[in-house]
Amino acid sequence: MVELAVGTGRIAIAVALAGFPVIGVDASDGMLNVCRREAQRHGVGHLLDLRLGDLRNPPIPGTAHLVMVPFRSYLHLATHADRLTAFRAVYQALVPGGLFAFDVFCPSAADIEQTHGRWLEGEPGIWERALWRPAERRLALSVRGQTGATTMELAWLEPEGWRGLLNEAGFRIEACYGWFDRRPFAGGEDTVWLARRPETVGAAIG
């Protein structure tokens, strides 16, 4: 049976529903509890091993065949050192030949202009406002809904920045898509990356 380490929530449950055991890691006890309840409701609680942890030092063994970090989670890391530490942690968590998948975005000038400072309904009942600082590649993203509100600081890179980090961490890049339907990346805002830990040392090719 393939063991997977993924972000908690809907993706972890979907993977478990396909019959695979999942190690789910999140920095929030609250999110872990939500995932635990949903997993039980769907009858897959026995397939989920949920752990409190940080992107830079996830509490997972080096036996995963697939690591997924969804929902642009790496935008919460603001420095090269933190991003590289997180990528190297994934490398160590994977078996040789294991696959790494994550998604990020890099906003266009048009998107920044159209959304800056405006409250927009992203999902029904959930409103978001982005305060962009493009010169710093940073934004303050505020989110509000019926159950509360929060603001988080996010940071982005150009695609070549993520490519450089993957190479530095030792991965072999297999694909960079423009969306989850595997459309080729053509310079848009979103990128979905697939990278592999080489079977042998020194086999990484960017």
CSV table of N, CA, C and O in Angstrom, one decimal, residues 64-187:
chain,number,residue,atom,x,y,z
A,64,ALA,N,7.3,8.2,2.5
A,64,ALA,CA,6.2,8.6,1.7
A,64,ALA,C,6.5,8.4,0.2
A,64,ALA,O,7.6,8.7,-0.2
A,65,HIS,N,5.6,7.9,-0.6
A,65,HIS,CA,5.7,7.8,-2.0
A,65,HIS,C,5.2,9.1,-2.7
A,65,HIS,O,5.6,9.3,-3.8
A,66,LEU,N,4.4,9.8,-2.0
A,66,LEU,CA,3.8,11.1,-2.6
A,66,LEU,C,3.6,12.1,-1.4
A,66,LEU,O,3.0,11.7,-0.4
A,67,VAL,N,4.1,13.3,-1.6
A,67,VAL,CA,3.8,14.4,-0.7
A,67,VAL,C,3.1,15.5,-1.5
A,67,VAL,O,3.6,15.9,-2.6
A,68,MET,N,1.9,15.9,-1.1
A,68,MET,CA,1.2,16.9,-1.7
A,68,MET,C,1.0,18.1,-0.7
A,68,MET,O,0.6,17.9,0.5
A,69,VAL,N,1.3,19.3,-1.2
A,69,VAL,CA,1.1,20.5,-0.4
A,69,VAL,C,0.2,21.4,-1.1
A,69,VAL,O,0.6,22.2,-2.0
A,70,PRO,N,-1.1,21.3,-0.9
A,70,PRO,CA,-2.1,22.0,-1.7
A,70,PRO,C,-2.4,23.4,-1.2
A,70,PRO,O,-1.9,23.9,-0.2
A,71,PHE,N,-3.3,24.1,-1.9
A,71,PHE,CA,-3.9,25.3,-1.5
A,71,PHE,C,-2.9,26.4,-1.3
A,71,PHE,O,-3.0,27.3,-0.4
A,72,ARG,N,-1.8,26.4,-2.1
A,72,ARG,CA,-0.9,27.5,-2.1
A,72,ARG,C,-0.2,27.7,-0.8
A,72,ARG,O,0.2,28.8,-0.4
A,73,SER,N,0.0,26.6,0.0
A,73,SER,CA,0.4,26.7,1.3
A,73,SER,C,1.8,27.3,1.4
A,73,SER,O,2.2,28.0,2.4
A,74,TYR,N,2.7,27.2,0.4
A,74,TYR,CA,4.0,27.7,0.5
A,74,TYR,C,4.1,29.2,0.5
A,74,TYR,O,5.1,29.8,0.8
A,75,LEU,N,3.0,29.9,0.1
A,75,LEU,CA,3.0,31.3,0.1
A,75,LEU,C,3.0,31.9,1.6
A,75,LEU,O,3.2,33.1,1.8
A,76,HIS,N,2.8,31.0,2.6
A,76,HIS,CA,3.0,31.4,4.0
A,76,HIS,C,4.4,31.5,4.4
A,76,HIS,O,4.7,32.0,5.5
A,77,LEU,N,5.3,31.1,3.6
A,77,LEU,CA,6.8,31.2,3.9
A,77,LEU,C,7.3,32.4,3.1
A,77,LEU,O,7.2,32.4,1.9
A,78,ALA,N,8.0,33.3,3.8
A,78,ALA,CA,8.4,34.6,3.2
A,78,ALA,C,9.8,34.7,2.8
A,78,ALA,O,10.2,35.6,2.2
A,79,THR,N,10.7,33.7,3.3
A,79,THR,CA,12.1,33.9,3.0
A,79,THR,C,12.6,32.7,2.2
A,79,THR,O,12.1,31.6,2.2
A,80,HIS,N,13.7,32.9,1.5
A,80,HIS,CA,14.4,31.8,0.8
A,80,HIS,C,14.8,30.7,1.7
A,80,HIS,O,14.6,29.5,1.4
A,81,ALA,N,15.3,31.0,2.9
A,81,ALA,CA,15.7,30.0,3.8
A,81,ALA,C,14.6,29.1,4.3
A,81,ALA,O,14.7,27.9,4.3
A,82,ASP,N,13.5,29.7,4.6
A,82,ASP,CA,12.3,28.9,5.0
A,82,ASP,C,11.8,28.0,3.9
A,82,ASP,O,11.4,26.9,4.1
A,83,ARG,N,11.7,28.6,2.7
A,83,ARG,CA,11.2,27.8,1.5
A,83,ARG,C,12.2,26.6,1.3
A,83,ARG,O,11.7,25.5,1.0
A,84,LEU,N,13.5,26.9,1.3
A,84,LEU,CA,14.4,25.8,1.0
A,84,LEU,C,14.4,24.7,2.1
A,84,LEU,O,14.4,23.5,1.8
A,85,THR,N,14.2,25.2,3.4
A,85,THR,CA,14.1,24.2,4.5
A,85,THR,C,12.9,23.3,4.3
A,85,THR,O,13.0,22.1,4.5
A,86,ALA,N,11.8,23.9,3.9
A,86,ALA,CA,10.5,23.2,3.7
A,86,ALA,C,10.7,22.2,2.5
A,86,ALA,O,10.3,21.0,2.6
A,87,PHE,N,11.3,22.6,1.4
A,87,PHE,CA,11.5,21.7,0.3
A,87,PHE,C,12.5,20.5,0.7
A,87,PHE,O,12.2,19.4,0.3
A,88,ARG,N,13.5,20.8,1.4
A,88,ARG,CA,14.4,19.8,1.8
A,88,ARG,C,13.8,18.8,2.8
A,88,ARG,O,14.1,17.6,2.8
A,89,ALA,N,12.8,19.3,3.6
A,89,ALA,CA,12.1,18.4,4.5
A,89,ALA,C,11.2,17.4,3.7
A,89,ALA,O,11.1,16.2,4.0
A,90,VAL,N,10.6,17.9,2.6
A,90,VAL,CA,9.8,17.0,1.7
A,90,VAL,C,10.8,16.0,1.1
A,90,VAL,O,10.4,14.8,1.0
A,91,TYR,N,11.9,16.4,0.6
A,91,TYR,CA,12.9,15.5,0.0
A,91,TYR,C,13.2,14.4,1.0
A,91,TYR,O,13.3,13.2,0.6
A,92,GLN,N,13.5,14.7,2.2
A,92,GLN,CA,13.8,13.7,3.2
A,92,GLN,C,12.6,12.8,3.5
A,92,GLN,O,12.8,11.7,3.9
A,93,ALA,N,11.4,13.3,3.4
A,93,ALA,CA,10.2,12.5,3.7
A,93,ALA,C,9.9,11.5,2.6
A,93,ALA,O,9.3,10.5,2.9
A,94,LEU,N,10.4,11.7,1.4
A,94,LEU,CA,10.1,10.8,0.3
A,94,LEU,C,11.1,9.7,0.2
A,94,LEU,O,12.3,9.8,0.5
A,95,VAL,N,10.6,8.5,-0.3
A,95,VAL,CA,11.4,7.5,-0.7
A,95,VAL,C,12.1,7.9,-2.0
A,95,VAL,O,11.6,8.7,-2.7
A,96,PRO,N,13.3,7.3,-2.3
A,96,PRO,CA,13.9,7.5,-3.6
A,96,PRO,C,12.9,7.2,-4.7
A,96,PRO,O,12.2,6.2,-4.7
A,97,GLY,N,12.7,8.2,-5.6
A,97,GLY,CA,11.7,8.0,-6.7
A,97,GLY,C,10.3,8.6,-6.3
A,97,GLY,O,9.4,8.6,-7.2
A,98,GLY,N,10.2,9.0,-5.1
A,98,GLY,CA,8.9,9.6,-4.6
A,98,GLY,C,8.6,10.9,-5.3
A,98,GLY,O,9.4,11.6,-5.7
A,99,LEU,N,7.3,11.2,-5.3
A,99,LEU,CA,6.8,12.4,-6.1
A,99,LEU,C,6.3,13.5,-5.1
A,99,LEU,O,5.7,13.2,-4.1
A,100,PHE,N,6.6,14.7,-5.5
A,100,PHE,CA,6.2,15.9,-4.8
A,100,PHE,C,5.3,16.8,-5.6
A,100,PHE,O,5.6,17.1,-6.8
A,101,ALA,N,4.1,17.2,-5.1
A,101,ALA,CA,3.2,18.0,-5.9
A,101,ALA,C,2.8,19.2,-5.0
A,101,ALA,O,2.4,19.0,-3.8
A,102,PHE,N,2.8,20.4,-5.6
A,102,PHE,CA,2.3,21.6,-4.9
A,102,PHE,C,1.8,22.6,-5.9
A,102,PHE,O,2.2,22.6,-7.1
A,103,ASP,N,1.0,23.6,-5.4
A,103,ASP,CA,0.6,24.6,-6.3
A,103,ASP,C,0.8,26.0,-5.6
A,103,ASP,O,0.8,26.1,-4.4
A,104,VAL,N,1.1,27.0,-6.4
A,104,VAL,CA,1.4,28.4,-6.0
A,104,VAL,C,0.8,29.3,-7.0
A,104,VAL,O,0.4,28.9,-8.1
A,105,PHE,N,0.9,30.6,-6.8
A,105,PHE,CA,0.5,31.6,-7.8
A,105,PHE,C,1.4,32.8,-7.8
A,105,PHE,O,2.1,33.0,-6.8
A,106,CYS,N,1.4,33.5,-8.9
A,106,CYS,CA,2.2,34.7,-9.0
A,106,CYS,C,1.2,35.7,-9.7
A,106,CYS,O,0.9,35.5,-10.9
A,107,PRO,N,0.7,36.7,-9.0
A,107,PRO,CA,-0.3,37.6,-9.6
A,107,PRO,C,0.1,38.4,-10.8
A,107,PRO,O,1.3,38.9,-10.8
A,108,SER,N,-0.8,38.6,-11.7
A,108,SER,CA,-0.5,39.5,-12.8
A,108,SER,C,-0.8,41.0,-12.4
A,108,SER,O,-1.5,41.2,-11.4
A,109,ALA,N,-0.2,41.9,-13.1
A,109,ALA,CA,-0.4,43.3,-12.9
A,109,ALA,C,-1.9,43.6,-12.9
A,109,ALA,O,-2.4,44.4,-12.2
A,110,ALA,N,-2.6,43.0,-13.9
A,110,ALA,CA,-4.1,43.3,-14.0
A,110,ALA,C,-4.8,42.8,-12.8
A,110,ALA,O,-5.8,43.5,-12.4
A,111,ASP,N,-4.5,41.6,-12.3
A,111,ASP,CA,-5.2,41.1,-11.1
A,111,ASP,C,-5.0,42.0,-9.9
A,111,ASP,O,-5.9,42.2,-9.1
A,112,ILE,N,-3.7,42.4,-9.8
A,112,ILE,CA,-3.4,43.3,-8.6
A,112,ILE,C,-4.3,44.6,-8.8
A,112,ILE,O,-4.9,45.1,-7.8
A,113,GLU,N,-4.3,45.2,-9.9
A,113,GLU,CA,-5.1,46.4,-10.1
A,113,GLU,C,-6.6,46.2,-9.9
A,113,GLU,O,-7.2,47.1,-9.3
A,114,GLN,N,-7.1,45.1,-10.3
A,114,GLN,CA,-8.5,44.9,-10.3
A,114,GLN,C,-9.0,44.5,-8.9
A,114,GLN,O,-10.2,44.7,-8.5
A,115,THR,N,-8.1,43.9,-8.0
A,115,THR,CA,-8.6,43.4,-6.7
A,115,THR,C,-8.0,44.2,-5.5
A,115,THR,O,-8.6,44.0,-4.4
A,116,HIS,N,-7.1,45.1,-5.7
A,116,HIS,CA,-6.4,45.7,-4.6
A,116,HIS,C,-7.4,46.5,-3.7
A,116,HIS,O,-8.1,47.4,-4.2
A,117,GLY,N,-7.5,46.1,-2.4
A,117,GLY,CA,-8.3,46.9,-1.5
A,117,GLY,C,-9.8,46.6,-1.6
A,117,GLY,O,-10.6,47.2,-0.8
A,118,ARG,N,-10.2,45.7,-2.4
A,118,ARG,CA,-11.7,45.5,-2.6
A,118,ARG,C,-12.1,44.2,-1.9
A,118,ARG,O,-11.4,43.1,-2.0
A,119,TRP,N,-13.2,44.2,-1.3
A,119,TRP,CA,-13.8,43.0,-0.7
A,119,TRP,C,-14.6,42.2,-1.8
A,119,TRP,O,-15.5,42.8,-2.4
A,120,LEU,N,-14.1,41.0,-2.1
A,120,LEU,CA,-14.7,40.2,-3.2
A,120,LEU,C,-15.1,38.9,-2.6
A,120,LEU,O,-14.5,38.3,-1.8
A,121,GLU,N,-16.3,38.4,-3.1
A,121,GLU,CA,-16.8,37.1,-2.6
A,121,GLU,C,-16.2,35.9,-3.3
A,121,GLU,O,-16.5,35.7,-4.5
A,122,GLY,N,-15.2,35.3,-2.7
A,122,GLY,CA,-14.5,34.2,-3.3
A,122,GLY,C,-15.4,32.9,-3.4
A,122,GLY,O,-15.4,32.2,-4.5
A,123,GLU,N,-16.0,32.6,-2.3
A,123,GLU,CA,-17.0,31.5,-2.3
A,123,GLU,C,-18.2,32.0,-1.6
A,123,GLU,O,-18.2,33.0,-0.9
A,124,PRO,N,-19.4,31.3,-1.8
A,124,PRO,CA,-20.6,31.8,-1.1
A,124,PRO,C,-20.4,32.1,0.4
A,124,PRO,O,-20.1,31.2,1.1
A,125,GLY,N,-20.6,33.3,0.8
A,125,GLY,CA,-20.5,33.7,2.2
A,125,GLY,C,-19.1,34.0,2.7
A,125,GLY,O,-19.0,34.3,3.9
A,126,ILE,N,-18.1,33.8,1.8
A,126,ILE,CA,-16.7,34.1,2.2
A,126,ILE,C,-16.2,35.2,1.4
A,126,ILE,O,-16.1,35.1,0.1
A,127,TRP,N,-15.7,36.3,2.1
A,127,TRP,CA,-15.2,37.5,1.4
A,127,TRP,C,-13.8,37.6,1.6
A,127,TRP,O,-13.3,37.3,2.7
A,128,GLU,N,-13.0,38.1,0.6
A,128,GLU,CA,-11.6,38.3,0.7
A,128,GLU,C,-11.2,39.7,0.2
A,128,GLU,O,-11.8,40.2,-0.7
A,129,ARG,N,-10.2,40.2,0.9
A,129,ARG,CA,-9.6,41.5,0.4
A,129,ARG,C,-8.1,41.4,0.4
A,129,ARG,O,-7.5,41.0,1.4
A,130,ALA,N,-7.5,41.7,-0.7
A,130,ALA,CA,-6.0,41.7,-0.8
A,130,ALA,C,-5.5,43.1,-0.9
A,130,ALA,O,-5.9,43.9,-1.6
A,131,LEU,N,-4.5,43.3,0.0
A,131,LEU,CA,-3.7,44.5,-0.1
A,131,LEU,C,-2.3,44.2,-0.6
A,131,LEU,O,-1.5,43.6,0.2
A,132,TRP,N,-2.1,44.5,-1.8
A,132,TRP,CA,-0.9,44.0,-2.5
A,132,TRP,C,0.3,45.0,-2.3
A,132,TRP,O,0.1,46.2,-2.3
A,133,ARG,N,1.5,44.4,-2.2
A,133,ARG,CA,2.7,45.2,-2.2
A,133,ARG,C,3.7,44.5,-3.2
A,133,ARG,O,4.6,43.8,-2.9
A,134,PRO,N,3.4,44.8,-4.5
A,134,PRO,CA,4.1,44.1,-5.6
A,134,PRO,C,5.6,44.3,-5.5
A,134,PRO,O,6.4,43.3,-5.9
A,135,ALA,N,6.1,45.4,-5.1
A,135,ALA,CA,7.6,45.6,-5.1
A,135,ALA,C,8.2,44.7,-4.1
A,135,ALA,O,9.4,44.3,-4.3
A,136,GLU,N,7.5,44.2,-3.1
A,136,GLU,CA,8.1,43.3,-2.1
A,136,GLU,C,7.6,41.9,-2.4
A,136,GLU,O,8.0,40.9,-1.7
A,137,ARG,N,6.7,41.7,-3.4
A,137,ARG,CA,6.1,40.4,-3.6
A,137,ARG,C,5.4,39.9,-2.4
A,137,ARG,O,5.5,38.7,-2.0
A,138,ARG,N,4.6,40.7,-1.8
A,138,ARG,CA,3.9,40.4,-0.5
A,138,ARG,C,2.4,40.9,-0.7
A,138,ARG,O,2.1,41.8,-1.4
A,139,LEU,N,1.6,40.3,0.1
A,139,LEU,CA,0.2,40.8,0.2
A,139,LEU,C,-0.3,40.5,1.6
A,139,LEU,O,0.1,39.5,2.2
A,140,ALA,N,-1.2,41.3,2.1
A,140,ALA,CA,-2.0,41.0,3.3
A,140,ALA,C,-3.4,40.6,2.8
A,140,ALA,O,-4.1,41.4,2.2
A,141,LEU,N,-3.8,39.4,3.1
A,141,LEU,CA,-5.0,38.8,2.7
A,141,LEU,C,-6.0,38.7,3.9
A,141,LEU,O,-5.7,38.0,4.8
A,142,SER,N,-7.1,39.4,3.8
A,142,SER,CA,-8.1,39.4,4.9
A,142,SER,C,-9.2,38.5,4.4
A,142,SER,O,-9.7,38.6,3.2
A,143,VAL,N,-9.8,37.7,5.3
A,143,VAL,CA,-10.9,36.8,4.9
A,143,VAL,C,-11.9,36.9,6.0
A,143,VAL,O,-11.6,36.9,7.2
A,144,ARG,N,-13.2,37.0,5.6
A,144,ARG,CA,-14.2,37.1,6.6
A,144,ARG,C,-15.4,36.2,6.2
A,144,ARG,O,-15.7,36.1,5.0
A,145,GLY,N,-16.1,35.7,7.1
A,145,GLY,CA,-17.3,34.9,6.9
A,145,GLY,C,-18.2,34.9,8.1
A,145,GLY,O,-18.0,35.7,9.0
A,146,GLN,N,-19.2,34.0,8.1
A,146,GLN,CA,-20.2,34.0,9.2
A,146,GLN,C,-19.6,33.6,10.5
A,146,GLN,O,-20.1,34.1,11.6
A,147,THR,N,-18.5,32.9,10.5
A,147,THR,CA,-17.9,32.4,11.7
A,147,THR,C,-16.7,33.1,12.2
A,147,THR,O,-16.2,32.8,13.3
A,148,GLY,N,-16.3,34.2,11.5
A,148,GLY,CA,-15.2,35.0,12.0
A,148,GLY,C,-14.4,35.6,10.8
A,148,GLY,O,-14.8,35.6,9.7
A,149,ALA,N,-13.3,36.2,11.2
A,149,ALA,CA,-12.4,36.9,10.2
A,149,ALA,C,-11.0,36.8,10.6
A,149,ALA,O,-10.6,36.6,11.8
A,150,THR,N,-10.1,36.8,9.6
A,150,THR,CA,-8.6,36.8,9.9
A,150,THR,C,-7.9,37.5,8.8
A,150,THR,O,-8.4,37.7,7.7
A,151,THR,N,-6.6,37.8,9.1
A,151,THR,CA,-5.7,38.4,8.1
A,151,THR,C,-4.4,37.7,8.1
A,151,THR,O,-3.9,37.4,9.2
A,152,MET,N,-3.9,37.3,6.9
A,152,MET,CA,-2.6,36.6,6.9
A,152,MET,C,-1.7,37.3,5.9
A,152,MET,O,-2.1,38.0,4.9
A,153,GLU,N,-0.4,37.2,6.1
A,153,GLU,CA,0.6,37.7,5.2
A,153,GLU,C,1.1,36.6,4.3
A,153,GLU,O,1.4,35.5,4.8
A,154,LEU,N,1.1,36.8,3.0
A,154,LEU,CA,1.5,35.9,2.0
A,154,LEU,C,2.7,36.5,1.2
A,154,LEU,O,2.8,37.7,1.1
A,155,ALA,N,3.5,35.6,0.6
A,155,ALA,CA,4.6,36.0,-0.2
A,155,ALA,C,4.6,35.1,-1.4
A,155,ALA,O,4.4,33.9,-1.3
A,156,TRP,N,5.0,35.7,-2.6
A,156,TRP,CA,5.0,34.9,-3.8
A,156,TRP,C,6.4,35.0,-4.5
A,156,TRP,O,7.2,35.9,-4.2
A,157,LEU,N,6.6,34.1,-5.4
A,157,LEU,CA,7.8,34.1,-6.3
A,157,LEU,C,7.3,34.0,-7.8
A,157,LEU,O,6.3,33.4,-8.1
A,158,GLU,N,8.2,34.4,-8.7
A,158,GLU,CA,8.0,34.1,-10.1
A,158,GLU,C,8.3,32.6,-10.3
A,158,GLU,O,9.0,32.0,-9.4
A,159,PRO,N,7.7,32.0,-11.3
A,159,PRO,CA,7.9,30.6,-11.5
A,159,PRO,C,9.4,30.1,-11.5
A,159,PRO,O,9.7,29.1,-11.0
A,160,GLU,N,10.3,31.0,-12.0
A,160,GLU,CA,11.7,30.6,-12.1
A,160,GLU,C,12.3,30.5,-10.6
A,160,GLU,O,13.2,29.8,-10.4
A,161,GLY,N,11.7,31.3,-9.7
A,161,GLY,CA,12.1,31.2,-8.3
A,161,GLY,C,11.8,29.8,-7.7
A,161,GLY,O,12.6,29.2,-7.0
A,162,TRP,N,10.6,29.3,-8.0
A,162,TRP,CA,10.2,28.0,-7.5
A,162,TRP,C,11.1,26.9,-8.2
A,162,TRP,O,11.5,25.9,-7.5
A,163,ARG,N,11.3,27.1,-9.5
A,163,ARG,CA,12.2,26.1,-10.2
A,163,ARG,C,13.6,26.1,-9.6
A,163,ARG,O,14.1,25.0,-9.3
A,164,GLY,N,14.1,27.2,-9.2
A,164,GLY,CA,15.4,27.3,-8.6
A,164,GLY,C,15.5,26.6,-7.3
A,164,GLY,O,16.4,25.9,-6.9
A,165,LEU,N,14.4,26.8,-6.5
A,165,LEU,CA,14.4,26.1,-5.2
A,165,LEU,C,14.3,24.6,-5.3
A,165,LEU,O,15.0,23.9,-4.5
A,166,LEU,N,13.5,24.1,-6.2
A,166,LEU,CA,13.4,22.7,-6.4
A,166,LEU,C,14.7,22.1,-6.8
A,166,LEU,O,15.2,21.1,-6.3
A,167,ASN,N,15.4,22.8,-7.7
A,167,ASN,CA,16.8,22.3,-8.1
A,167,ASN,C,17.7,22.3,-6.9
A,167,ASN,O,18.5,21.4,-6.7
A,168,GLU,N,17.7,23.4,-6.2
A,168,GLU,CA,18.6,23.5,-5.0
A,168,GLU,C,18.4,22.4,-4.0
A,168,GLU,O,19.3,22.0,-3.3
A,169,ALA,N,17.1,22.1,-3.8
A,169,ALA,CA,16.8,21.0,-2.8
A,169,ALA,C,17.0,19.6,-3.4
A,169,ALA,O,17.0,18.7,-2.6
A,170,GLY,N,17.4,19.5,-4.6
A,170,GLY,CA,17.8,18.2,-5.2
A,170,GLY,C,16.7,17.5,-6.0
A,170,GLY,O,17.0,16.3,-6.4
A,171,PHE,N,15.6,18.1,-6.2
A,171,PHE,CA,14.5,17.4,-7.0
A,171,PHE,C,14.8,17.4,-8.5
A,171,PHE,O,15.5,18.3,-9.0
A,172,ARG,N,14.2,16.5,-9.1
A,172,ARG,CA,14.1,16.4,-10.6
A,172,ARG,C,12.7,16.9,-11.0
A,172,ARG,O,11.7,16.3,-10.6
A,173,ILE,N,12.6,18.0,-11.7
A,173,ILE,CA,11.3,18.6,-12.0
A,173,ILE,C,10.7,17.8,-13.2
A,173,ILE,O,11.4,17.6,-14.2
A,174,GLU,N,9.5,17.3,-13.0
A,174,GLU,CA,8.8,16.5,-14.0
A,174,GLU,C,7.9,17.4,-14.8
A,174,GLU,O,7.7,17.1,-16.0
A,175,ALA,N,7.2,18.3,-14.2
A,175,ALA,CA,6.2,19.1,-15.0
A,175,ALA,C,5.9,20.4,-14.2
A,175,ALA,O,6.0,20.5,-13.0
A,176,CYS,N,5.5,21.4,-15.0
A,176,CYS,CA,5.0,22.6,-14.4
A,176,CYS,C,3.7,23.0,-15.2
A,176,CYS,O,3.8,23.3,-16.4
A,177,TYR,N,2.5,22.8,-14.6
A,177,TYR,CA,1.3,23.0,-15.3
A,177,TYR,C,0.7,24.4,-15.0
A,177,TYR,O,1.0,25.0,-14.0
A,178,GLY,N,-0.2,24.8,-15.9
A,178,GLY,CA,-0.9,26.1,-15.6
A,178,GLY,C,-2.1,26.0,-14.8
A,178,GLY,O,-2.7,27.0,-14.4
A,179,TRP,N,-2.6,24.7,-14.6
A,179,TRP,CA,-3.8,24.5,-13.8
A,179,TRP,C,-3.9,23.0,-13.5
A,179,TRP,O,-3.1,22.2,-13.9
A,180,PHE,N,-4.9,22.6,-12.6
A,180,PHE,CA,-5.0,21.2,-12.2
A,180,PHE,C,-5.4,20.3,-13.3
A,180,PHE,O,-5.4,19.1,-13.1
A,181,ASP,N,-5.9,20.8,-14.4
A,181,ASP,CA,-6.3,20.0,-15.5
A,181,ASP,C,-5.1,19.6,-16.4
A,181,ASP,O,-5.3,19.1,-17.5
A,182,ARG,N,-3.9,20.0,-15.9
A,182,ARG,CA,-2.7,19.7,-16.6
A,182,ARG,C,-2.5,20.5,-17.9
A,182,ARG,O,-1.7,20.1,-18.8
A,183,ARG,N,-3.1,21.6,-18.0
A,183,ARG,CA,-2.9,22.4,-19.2
A,183,ARG,C,-1.4,23.0,-19.1
A,183,ARG,O,-0.9,23.2,-18.0
A,184,PRO,N,-0.7,23.1,-20.2
A,184,PRO,CA,0.6,23.6,-20.2
A,184,PRO,C,0.7,25.0,-19.6
A,184,PRO,O,-0.2,25.8,-19.8
A,185,PHE,N,1.7,25.2,-18.8
A,185,PHE,CA,1.9,26.6,-18.3
A,185,PHE,C,2.3,27.5,-19.4
A,185,PHE,O,3.2,27.3,-20.1
A,186,ALA,N,1.5,28.6,-19.5
A,186,ALA,CA,1.7,29.6,-20.6
A,186,ALA,C,1.8,31.0,-20.1
A,186,ALA,O,1.5,31.9,-20.8
A,187,GLY,N,2.4,31.1,-18.9
A,187,GLY,CA,2.6,32.4,-18.3
A,187,GLY,C,1.5,33.0,-17.5
A,187,GLY,O,1.5,34.2,-17.3
